[in-house]
Amino acid sequence: MIALVVTIALALVGYVAAYLNGLRLAQRGERLARINRQLSAFYGPLFAITEANSRAFEAFTQHHLRPDGRSPFDHEEPPTDEELAEWRLWVTTVFLPNIRTMRDLVVTHADLLREPEMPPILLQLCAHVSGYEITVARWAQGQFDQHLSVVPFPSQELSDYARGGFTALKAAQGRLLGRPRSAD
């Protein structure tokens, strides 16, 4: 009789342990799947497009510095018509498409945010894009009195956010995959 009770008890303990282990593995698999979605659909693309836009802007500013080494938009003398025309070209062909892509990532993949609420930096990005869309619409009507968005672009903060989110998720992904931590 005791052998039967011990056998049943061990079987029950084994079943509970197997169930709990299966549950833990399923939860781990779900965490990994979510992190993979966050990386592939939101933080990875946001980081890549933010970096690309930043480098394009840096190239633009380096190429269009005035002889004293300053930007036409950060100068006592206002930008010339040629400088403004070049700015409009870059905004409409490079910068606005990039920031629209960033905004669209935020709007369509907000469910993949790491935070429980929308970060203010992402709301500022969305507002910046809307501000530029009205500016570009005015350009299309031949109105060239405004050349910037009414909401400033949160360049460094957005870059830090995208890089931080991408890096943290890659680290979490590595841990869930059992990769050893790097010695950096």
mmCIF file with all atom_site columns, C-alpha atoms in Angstrom:
data_model
loop_
_atom_site.group_PDB
_atom_site.id
_atom_site.type_symbol
_atom_site.label_atom_id
_atom_site.label_alt_id
_atom_site.label_comp_id
_atom_site.label_asym_id
_atom_site.label_entity_id
_atom_site.label_seq_id
_atom_site.pdbx_PDB_ins_code
_atom_site.Cartn_x
_atom_site.Cartn_y
_atom_site.Cartn_z
_atom_site.occupancy
_atom_site.B_iso_or_equiv
_atom_site.pdbx_formal_charge
_atom_site.auth_seq_id
_atom_site.auth_comp_id
_atom_site.auth_asym_id
_atom_site.auth_atom_id
_atom_site.pdbx_PDB_model_num
ATOM 1   C CA . MET A 1 1   ? 0.000  0.000  0.000   1.00 0.00 ? 1   MET A CA 1
ATOM 2   C CA . ILE A 1 2   ? 2.803  2.432  0.893   1.00 0.00 ? 2   ILE A CA 1
ATOM 3   C CA . ALA A 1 3   ? 4.531  1.682  -2.415  1.00 0.00 ? 3   ALA A CA 1
ATOM 4   C CA . LEU A 1 4   ? 1.338  2.526  -4.289  1.00 0.00 ? 4   LEU A CA 1
ATOM 5   C CA . VAL A 1 5   ? 0.918  5.843  -2.421  1.00 0.00 ? 5   VAL A CA 1
ATOM 6   C CA . VAL A 1 6   ? 4.595  6.756  -3.045  1.00 0.00 ? 6   VAL A CA 1
ATOM 7   C CA . THR A 1 7   ? 4.250  5.880  -6.719  1.00 0.00 ? 7   THR A CA 1
ATOM 8   C CA . ILE A 1 8   ? 1.104  7.999  -7.069  1.00 0.00 ? 8   ILE A CA 1
ATOM 9   C CA . ALA A 1 9   ? 2.703  10.872 -5.146  1.00 0.00 ? 9   ALA A CA 1
ATOM 10  C CA . LEU A 1 10  ? 5.831  10.756 -7.322  1.00 0.00 ? 10  LEU A CA 1
ATOM 11  C CA . ALA A 1 11  ? 3.703  10.628 -10.467 1.00 0.00 ? 11  ALA A CA 1
ATOM 12  C CA . LEU A 1 12  ? 1.683  13.625 -9.255  1.00 0.00 ? 12  LEU A CA 1
ATOM 13  C CA . VAL A 1 13  ? 4.831  15.578 -8.356  1.00 0.00 ? 13  VAL A CA 1
ATOM 14  C CA . GLY A 1 14  ? 6.314  14.676 -11.749 1.00 0.00 ? 14  GLY A CA 1
ATOM 15  C CA . TYR A 1 15  ? 3.162  15.799 -13.521 1.00 0.00 ? 15  TYR A CA 1
ATOM 16  C CA . VAL A 1 16  ? 3.079  19.113 -11.630 1.00 0.00 ? 16  VAL A CA 1
ATOM 17  C CA . ALA A 1 17  ? 6.788  19.689 -12.291 1.00 0.00 ? 17  ALA A CA 1
ATOM 18  C CA . ALA A 1 18  ? 6.350  18.898 -15.999 1.00 0.00 ? 18  ALA A CA 1
ATOM 19  C CA . TYR A 1 19  ? 3.319  21.192 -16.183 1.00 0.00 ? 19  TYR A CA 1
ATOM 20  C CA . LEU A 1 20  ? 5.124  24.067 -14.458 1.00 0.00 ? 20  LEU A CA 1
ATOM 21  C CA . ASN A 1 21  ? 8.199  23.578 -16.625 1.00 0.00 ? 21  ASN A CA 1
ATOM 22  C CA . GLY A 1 22  ? 6.034  23.550 -19.757 1.00 0.00 ? 22  GLY A CA 1
ATOM 23  C CA . LEU A 1 23  ? 4.271  26.689 -18.582 1.00 0.00 ? 23  LEU A CA 1
ATOM 24  C CA . ARG A 1 24  ? 7.607  28.412 -17.917 1.00 0.00 ? 24  ARG A CA 1
ATOM 25  C CA . LEU A 1 25  ? 8.915  27.416 -21.356 1.00 0.00 ? 25  LEU A CA 1
ATOM 26  C CA . ALA A 1 26  ? 5.710  28.622 -23.040 1.00 0.00 ? 26  ALA A CA 1
ATOM 27  C CA . GLN A 1 27  ? 5.928  31.979 -21.240 1.00 0.00 ? 27  GLN A CA 1
ATOM 28  C CA . ARG A 1 28  ? 9.594  32.279 -22.217 1.00 0.00 ? 28  ARG A CA 1
ATOM 29  C CA . GLY A 1 29  ? 8.681  31.468 -25.817 1.00 0.00 ? 29  GLY A CA 1
ATOM 30  C CA . GLU A 1 30  ? 5.980  34.150 -25.775 1.00 0.00 ? 30  GLU A CA 1
ATOM 31  C CA . ARG A 1 31  ? 8.413  36.725 -24.339 1.00 0.00 ? 31  ARG A CA 1
ATOM 32  C CA . LEU A 1 32  ? 10.931 35.848 -27.045 1.00 0.00 ? 32  LEU A CA 1
ATOM 33  C CA . ALA A 1 33  ? 8.273  36.065 -29.770 1.00 0.00 ? 33  ALA A CA 1
ATOM 34  C CA . ARG A 1 34  ? 7.177  39.505 -28.527 1.00 0.00 ? 34  ARG A CA 1
ATOM 35  C CA . ILE A 1 35  ? 10.757 40.753 -28.366 1.00 0.00 ? 35  ILE A CA 1
ATOM 36  C CA . ASN A 1 36  ? 11.352 39.482 -31.892 1.00 0.00 ? 36  ASN A CA 1
ATOM 37  C CA . ARG A 1 37  ? 8.235  41.364 -33.082 1.00 0.00 ? 37  ARG A CA 1
ATOM 38  C CA . GLN A 1 38  ? 9.332  44.510 -31.233 1.00 0.00 ? 38  GLN A CA 1
ATOM 39  C CA . LEU A 1 39  ? 12.748 44.326 -32.883 1.00 0.00 ? 39  LEU A CA 1
ATOM 40  C CA . SER A 1 40  ? 11.605 43.452 -36.387 1.00 0.00 ? 40  SER A CA 1
ATOM 41  C CA . ALA A 1 41  ? 8.533  45.667 -36.662 1.00 0.00 ? 41  ALA A CA 1
ATOM 42  C CA . PHE A 1 42  ? 9.268  48.674 -34.463 1.00 0.00 ? 42  PHE A CA 1
ATOM 43  C CA . TYR A 1 43  ? 12.575 49.270 -32.678 1.00 0.00 ? 43  TYR A CA 1
ATOM 44  C CA . GLY A 1 44  ? 14.811 47.854 -35.421 1.00 0.00 ? 44  GLY A CA 1
ATOM 45  C CA . PRO A 1 45  ? 13.245 49.898 -38.241 1.00 0.00 ? 45  PRO A CA 1
ATOM 46  C CA . LEU A 1 46  ? 12.940 52.985 -36.008 1.00 0.00 ? 46  LEU A CA 1
ATOM 47  C CA . PHE A 1 47  ? 16.608 52.745 -35.049 1.00 0.00 ? 47  PHE A CA 1
ATOM 48  C CA . ALA A 1 48  ? 17.731 52.195 -38.661 1.00 0.00 ? 48  ALA A CA 1
ATOM 49  C CA . ILE A 1 49  ? 15.680 55.041 -40.153 1.00 0.00 ? 49  ILE A CA 1
ATOM 50  C CA . THR A 1 50  ? 16.603 57.389 -37.304 1.00 0.00 ? 50  THR A CA 1
ATOM 51  C CA . GLU A 1 51  ? 20.295 56.707 -37.864 1.00 0.00 ? 51  GLU A CA 1
ATOM 52  C CA . ALA A 1 52  ? 19.959 57.034 -41.648 1.00 0.00 ? 52  ALA A CA 1
ATOM 53  C CA . ASN A 1 53  ? 18.079 60.316 -41.322 1.00 0.00 ? 53  ASN A CA 1
ATOM 54  C CA . SER A 1 54  ? 20.619 61.660 -38.858 1.00 0.00 ? 54  SER A CA 1
ATOM 55  C CA . ARG A 1 55  ? 23.495 60.819 -41.196 1.00 0.00 ? 55  ARG A CA 1
ATOM 56  C CA . ALA A 1 56  ? 21.687 62.328 -44.183 1.00 0.00 ? 56  ALA A CA 1
ATOM 57  C CA . PHE A 1 57  ? 21.038 65.521 -42.211 1.00 0.00 ? 57  PHE A CA 1
ATOM 58  C CA . GLU A 1 58  ? 24.673 65.664 -41.137 1.00 0.00 ? 58  GLU A CA 1
ATOM 59  C CA . ALA A 1 59  ? 25.771 65.227 -44.766 1.00 0.00 ? 59  ALA A CA 1
ATOM 60  C CA . PHE A 1 60  ? 23.384 67.979 -45.845 1.00 0.00 ? 60  PHE A CA 1
ATOM 61  C CA . THR A 1 61  ? 24.611 70.405 -43.207 1.00 0.00 ? 61  THR A CA 1
ATOM 62  C CA . GLN A 1 62  ? 28.285 69.666 -43.927 1.00 0.00 ? 62  GLN A CA 1
ATOM 63  C CA . HIS A 1 63  ? 27.744 70.139 -47.639 1.00 0.00 ? 63  HIS A CA 1
ATOM 64  C CA . HIS A 1 64  ? 25.809 73.386 -47.258 1.00 0.00 ? 64  HIS A CA 1
ATOM 65  C CA . LEU A 1 65  ? 27.831 75.246 -44.649 1.00 0.00 ? 65  LEU A CA 1
ATOM 66  C CA . ARG A 1 66  ? 28.601 78.864 -45.300 1.00 0.00 ? 66  ARG A CA 1
ATOM 67  C CA . PRO A 1 67  ? 32.225 79.960 -45.640 1.00 0.00 ? 67  PRO A CA 1
ATOM 68  C CA . ASP A 1 68  ? 32.368 80.725 -41.912 1.00 0.00 ? 68  ASP A CA 1
ATOM 69  C CA . GLY A 1 69  ? 31.438 77.087 -41.177 1.00 0.00 ? 69  GLY A CA 1
ATOM 70  C CA . ARG A 1 70  ? 27.900 77.750 -39.957 1.00 0.00 ? 70  ARG A CA 1
ATOM 71  C CA . SER A 1 71  ? 24.541 76.610 -41.227 1.00 0.00 ? 71  SER A CA 1
ATOM 72  C CA . PRO A 1 72  ? 22.425 79.064 -43.229 1.00 0.00 ? 72  PRO A CA 1
ATOM 73  C CA . PHE A 1 73  ? 19.674 78.455 -40.650 1.00 0.00 ? 73  PHE A CA 1
ATOM 74  C CA . ASP A 1 74  ? 21.977 79.316 -37.745 1.00 0.00 ? 74  ASP A CA 1
ATOM 75  C CA . HIS A 1 75  ? 23.310 82.598 -39.061 1.00 0.00 ? 75  HIS A CA 1
ATOM 76  C CA . GLU A 1 76  ? 22.705 86.331 -38.742 1.00 0.00 ? 76  GLU A CA 1
ATOM 77  C CA . GLU A 1 77  ? 22.105 86.578 -42.500 1.00 0.00 ? 77  GLU A CA 1
ATOM 78  C CA . PRO A 1 78  ? 18.971 84.724 -43.549 1.00 0.00 ? 78  PRO A CA 1
ATOM 79  C CA . PRO A 1 79  ? 19.302 81.868 -46.031 1.00 0.00 ? 79  PRO A CA 1
ATOM 80  C CA . THR A 1 80  ? 19.476 82.844 -49.687 1.00 0.00 ? 80  THR A CA 1
ATOM 81  C CA . ASP A 1 81  ? 16.803 81.792 -52.163 1.00 0.00 ? 81  ASP A CA 1
ATOM 82  C CA . GLU A 1 82  ? 19.201 79.154 -53.506 1.00 0.00 ? 82  GLU A CA 1
ATOM 83  C CA . GLU A 1 83  ? 19.863 77.777 -50.004 1.00 0.00 ? 83  GLU A CA 1
ATOM 84  C CA . LEU A 1 84  ? 16.125 77.659 -49.282 1.00 0.00 ? 84  LEU A CA 1
ATOM 85  C CA . ALA A 1 85  ? 15.424 75.916 -52.601 1.00 0.00 ? 85  ALA A CA 1
ATOM 86  C CA . GLU A 1 86  ? 18.068 73.300 -51.770 1.00 0.00 ? 86  GLU A CA 1
ATOM 87  C CA . TRP A 1 87  ? 16.555 72.862 -48.294 1.00 0.00 ? 87  TRP A CA 1
ATOM 88  C CA . ARG A 1 88  ? 13.084 72.346 -49.782 1.00 0.00 ? 88  ARG A CA 1
ATOM 89  C CA . LEU A 1 89  ? 14.486 69.723 -52.143 1.00 0.00 ? 89  LEU A CA 1
ATOM 90  C CA . TRP A 1 90  ? 16.133 67.804 -49.293 1.00 0.00 ? 90  TRP A CA 1
ATOM 91  C CA . VAL A 1 91  ? 13.062 68.085 -47.071 1.00 0.00 ? 91  VAL A CA 1
ATOM 92  C CA . THR A 1 92  ? 10.680 66.809 -49.731 1.00 0.00 ? 92  THR A CA 1
ATOM 93  C CA . THR A 1 93  ? 12.872 64.004 -51.063 1.00 0.00 ? 93  THR A CA 1
ATOM 94  C CA . VAL A 1 94  ? 14.833 62.819 -48.013 1.00 0.00 ? 94  VAL A CA 1
ATOM 95  C CA . PHE A 1 95  ? 13.831 64.185 -44.625 1.00 0.00 ? 95  PHE A CA 1
ATOM 96  C CA . LEU A 1 96  ? 10.038 64.219 -44.861 1.00 0.00 ? 96  LEU A CA 1
ATOM 97  C CA . PRO A 1 97  ? 9.803  60.671 -46.259 1.00 0.00 ? 97  PRO A CA 1
ATOM 98  C CA . ASN A 1 98  ? 12.114 59.492 -43.454 1.00 0.00 ? 98  ASN A CA 1
ATOM 99  C CA . ILE A 1 99  ? 10.198 61.163 -40.654 1.00 0.00 ? 99  ILE A CA 1
ATOM 100 C CA . ARG A 1 100 ? 6.881  60.022 -42.128 1.00 0.00 ? 100 ARG A CA 1
ATOM 101 C CA . THR A 1 101 ? 8.207  56.469 -41.991 1.00 0.00 ? 101 THR A CA 1
ATOM 102 C CA . MET A 1 102 ? 9.146  57.009 -38.330 1.00 0.00 ? 102 MET A CA 1
ATOM 103 C CA . ARG A 1 103 ? 5.691  58.422 -37.584 1.00 0.00 ? 103 ARG A CA 1
ATOM 104 C CA . ASP A 1 104 ? 3.991  55.552 -39.389 1.00 0.00 ? 104 ASP A CA 1
ATOM 105 C CA . LEU A 1 105 ? 5.977  53.052 -37.313 1.00 0.00 ? 105 LEU A CA 1
ATOM 106 C CA . VAL A 1 106 ? 4.741  54.762 -34.145 1.00 0.00 ? 106 VAL A CA 1
ATOM 107 C CA . VAL A 1 107 ? 1.145  54.876 -35.302 1.00 0.00 ? 107 VAL A CA 1
ATOM 108 C CA . THR A 1 108 ? 0.905  51.356 -36.724 1.00 0.00 ? 108 THR A CA 1
ATOM 109 C CA . HIS A 1 109 ? 3.024  49.535 -34.138 1.00 0.00 ? 109 HIS A CA 1
ATOM 110 C CA . ALA A 1 110 ? 2.229  51.309 -30.876 1.00 0.00 ? 110 ALA A CA 1
ATOM 111 C CA . ASP A 1 111 ? 1.278  47.916 -29.438 1.00 0.00 ? 111 ASP A CA 1
ATOM 112 C CA . LEU A 1 112 ? 4.974  46.970 -29.553 1.00 0.00 ? 112 LEU A CA 1
ATOM 113 C CA . LEU A 1 113 ? 6.148  49.786 -27.289 1.00 0.00 ? 113 LEU A CA 1
ATOM 114 C CA . ARG A 1 114 ? 8.096  48.721 -24.221 1.00 0.00 ? 114 ARG A CA 1
ATOM 115 C CA . GLU A 1 115 ? 6.365  51.389 -22.136 1.00 0.00 ? 115 GLU A CA 1
ATOM 116 C CA . PRO A 1 116 ? 2.771  51.160 -20.880 1.00 0.00 ? 116 PRO A CA 1
ATOM 117 C CA . GLU A 1 117 ? 2.024  54.660 -22.235 1.00 0.00 ? 117 GLU A CA 1
ATOM 118 C CA . MET A 1 118 ? 3.058  56.535 -25.361 1.00 0.00 ? 118 MET A CA 1
ATOM 119 C CA . PRO A 1 119 ? 6.405  58.260 -24.673 1.00 0.00 ? 119 PRO A CA 1
ATOM 120 C CA . PRO A 1 120 ? 6.249  62.062 -25.107 1.00 0.00 ? 120 PRO A CA 1
ATOM 121 C CA . ILE A 1 121 ? 9.216  61.937 -27.492 1.00 0.00 ? 121 ILE A CA 1
ATOM 122 C CA . LEU A 1 122 ? 7.172  59.863 -29.939 1.00 0.00 ? 122 LEU A CA 1
ATOM 123 C CA . LEU A 1 123 ? 4.242  62.263 -29.667 1.00 0.00 ? 123 LEU A CA 1
ATOM 124 C CA . GLN A 1 124 ? 6.621  65.124 -30.434 1.00 0.00 ? 124 GLN A CA 1
ATOM 125 C CA . LEU A 1 125 ? 7.869  63.217 -33.492 1.00 0.00 ? 125 LEU A CA 1
ATOM 126 C CA . CYS A 1 126 ? 4.292  62.814 -34.735 1.00 0.00 ? 126 CYS A CA 1
ATOM 127 C CA . ALA A 1 127 ? 3.568  66.503 -34.170 1.00 0.00 ? 127 ALA A CA 1
ATOM 128 C CA . HIS A 1 128 ? 6.808  67.470 -35.955 1.00 0.00 ? 128 HIS A CA 1
ATOM 129 C CA . VAL A 1 129 ? 5.763  65.469 -39.019 1.00 0.00 ? 129 VAL A CA 1
ATOM 130 C CA . SER A 1 130 ? 2.334  67.111 -39.063 1.00 0.00 ? 130 SER A CA 1
ATOM 131 C CA . GLY A 1 131 ? 3.998  70.513 -38.815 1.00 0.00 ? 131 GLY A CA 1
ATOM 132 C CA . TYR A 1 132 ? 6.210  69.737 -41.806 1.00 0.00 ? 132 TYR A CA 1
ATOM 133 C CA . GLU A 1 133 ? 3.314  68.375 -43.831 1.00 0.00 ? 133 GLU A CA 1
ATOM 134 C CA . ILE A 1 134 ? 1.547  71.741 -43.635 1.00 0.00 ? 134 ILE A CA 1
ATOM 135 C CA . THR A 1 135 ? 4.786  73.540 -44.478 1.00 0.00 ? 135 THR A CA 1
ATOM 136 C CA . VAL A 1 136 ? 5.331  71.345 -47.549 1.00 0.00 ? 136 VAL A CA 1
ATOM 137 C CA . ALA A 1 137 ? 1.692  71.809 -48.581 1.00 0.00 ? 137 ALA A CA 1
ATOM 138 C CA . ARG A 1 138 ? 2.278  75.579 -48.523 1.00 0.00 ? 138 ARG A CA 1
ATOM 139 C CA . TRP A 1 139 ? 5.383  75.108 -50.671 1.00 0.00 ? 139 TRP A CA 1
ATOM 140 C CA . ALA A 1 140 ? 3.226  73.243 -53.198 1.00 0.00 ? 140 ALA A CA 1
ATOM 141 C CA . GLN A 1 141 ? 1.008  76.343 -53.327 1.00 0.00 ? 141 GLN A CA 1
ATOM 142 C CA . GLY A 1 142 ? 4.040  78.574 -53.947 1.00 0.00 ? 142 GLY A CA 1
ATOM 143 C CA . GLN A 1 143 ? 4.201  79.966 -50.384 1.00 0.00 ? 143 GLN A CA 1
ATOM 144 C CA . PHE A 1 144 ? 7.825  79.966 -49.260 1.00 0.00 ? 144 PHE A CA 1
ATOM 145 C CA . ASP A 1 145 ? 7.642  82.159 -46.140 1.00 0.00 ? 145 ASP A CA 1
ATOM 146 C CA . GLN A 1 146 ? 8.062  79.162 -43.762 1.00 0.00 ? 146 GLN A CA 1
ATOM 147 C CA . HIS A 1 147 ? 10.765 76.508 -44.041 1.00 0.00 ? 147 HIS A CA 1
ATOM 148 C CA . LEU A 1 148 ? 10.582 74.611 -40.778 1.00 0.00 ? 148 LEU A CA 1
ATOM 149 C CA . SER A 1 149 ? 7.997  72.639 -38.859 1.00 0.00 ? 149 SER A CA 1
ATOM 150 C CA . VAL A 1 150 ? 6.180  74.481 -36.082 1.00 0.00 ? 150 VAL A CA 1
ATOM 151 C CA . VAL A 1 151 ? 7.297  71.653 -33.746 1.00 0.00 ? 151 VAL A CA 1
ATOM 152 C CA . PRO A 1 152 ? 11.047 71.057 -33.472 1.00 0.00 ? 152 PRO A CA 1
ATOM 153 C CA . PHE A 1 153 ? 12.461 67.661 -34.418 1.00 0.00 ? 153 PHE A CA 1
ATOM 154 C CA . PRO A 1 154 ? 13.605 65.790 -31.280 1.00 0.00 ? 154 PRO A CA 1
ATOM 155 C CA . SER A 1 155 ? 16.755 64.551 -33.008 1.00 0.00 ? 155 SER A CA 1
ATOM 156 C CA . GLN A 1 156 ? 19.021 63.540 -30.139 1.00 0.00 ? 156 GLN A CA 1
ATOM 157 C CA . GLU A 1 157 ? 16.236 62.399 -27.829 1.00 0.00 ? 157 GLU A CA 1
ATOM 158 C CA . LEU A 1 158 ? 14.666 60.269 -30.561 1.00 0.00 ? 158 LEU A CA 1
ATOM 159 C CA . SER A 1 159 ? 18.034 58.799 -31.485 1.00 0.00 ? 159 SER A CA 1
ATOM 160 C CA . ASP A 1 160 ? 18.690 57.942 -27.838 1.00 0.00 ? 160 ASP A CA 1
ATOM 161 C CA . TYR A 1 161 ? 15.223 56.406 -27.495 1.00 0.00 ? 161 TYR A CA 1
ATOM 162 C CA . ALA A 1 162 ? 15.539 54.251 -30.614 1.00 0.00 ? 162 ALA A CA 1
ATOM 163 C CA . ARG A 1 163 ? 19.081 53.142 -29.795 1.00 0.00 ? 163 ARG A CA 1
ATOM 164 C CA . GLY A 1 164 ? 18.199 52.431 -26.151 1.00 0.00 ? 164 GLY A CA 1
ATOM 165 C CA . GLY A 1 165 ? 15.120 50.399 -27.044 1.00 0.00 ? 165 GLY A CA 1
ATOM 166 C CA . PHE A 1 166 ? 16.934 48.430 -29.733 1.00 0.00 ? 166 PHE A CA 1
ATOM 167 C CA . THR A 1 167 ? 19.945 47.710 -27.514 1.00 0.00 ? 167 THR A CA 1
ATOM 168 C CA . ALA A 1 168 ? 17.854 46.674 -24.495 1.00 0.00 ? 168 ALA A CA 1
ATOM 169 C CA . LEU A 1 169 ? 15.677 44.363 -26.589 1.00 0.00 ? 169 LEU A CA 1
ATOM 170 C CA . LYS A 1 170 ? 18.684 42.778 -28.292 1.00 0.00 ? 170 LYS A CA 1
ATOM 171 C CA . ALA A 1 171 ? 20.155 42.077 -24.857 1.00 0.00 ? 171 ALA A CA 1
ATOM 172 C CA . ALA A 1 172 ? 16.874 40.566 -23.638 1.00 0.00 ? 172 ALA A CA 1
ATOM 173 C CA . GLN A 1 173 ? 16.640 38.501 -26.805 1.00 0.00 ? 173 GLN A CA 1
ATOM 174 C CA . GLY A 1 174 ? 20.169 37.216 -26.245 1.00 0.00 ? 174 GLY A CA 1
ATOM 175 C CA . ARG A 1 175 ? 19.382 36.232 -22.669 1.00 0.00 ? 175 ARG A CA 1
ATOM 176 C CA . LEU A 1 176 ? 16.245 34.365 -23.718 1.00 0.00 ? 176 LEU A CA 1
ATOM 177 C CA . LEU A 1 177 ? 18.219 32.556 -26.398 1.00 0.00 ? 177 LEU A CA 1
ATOM 178 C CA . GLY A 1 178 ? 20.850 31.606 -23.830 1.00 0.00 ? 178 GLY A CA 1
ATOM 179 C CA . ARG A 1 179 ? 23.655 33.632 -25.363 1.00 0.00 ? 179 ARG A CA 1
ATOM 180 C CA . PRO A 1 180 ? 26.465 34.580 -23.002 1.00 0.00 ? 180 PRO A CA 1
ATOM 181 C CA . ARG A 1 181 ? 26.844 38.255 -22.260 1.00 0.00 ? 181 ARG A CA 1
ATOM 182 C CA . SER A 1 182 ? 29.565 39.972 -24.212 1.00 0.00 ? 182 SER A CA 1
ATOM 183 C CA . ALA A 1 183 ? 32.636 41.246 -22.390 1.00 0.00 ? 183 ALA A CA 1
ATOM 184 C CA . ASP A 1 184 ? 32.277 44.826 -23.753 1.00 0.00 ? 184 ASP A CA 1
#
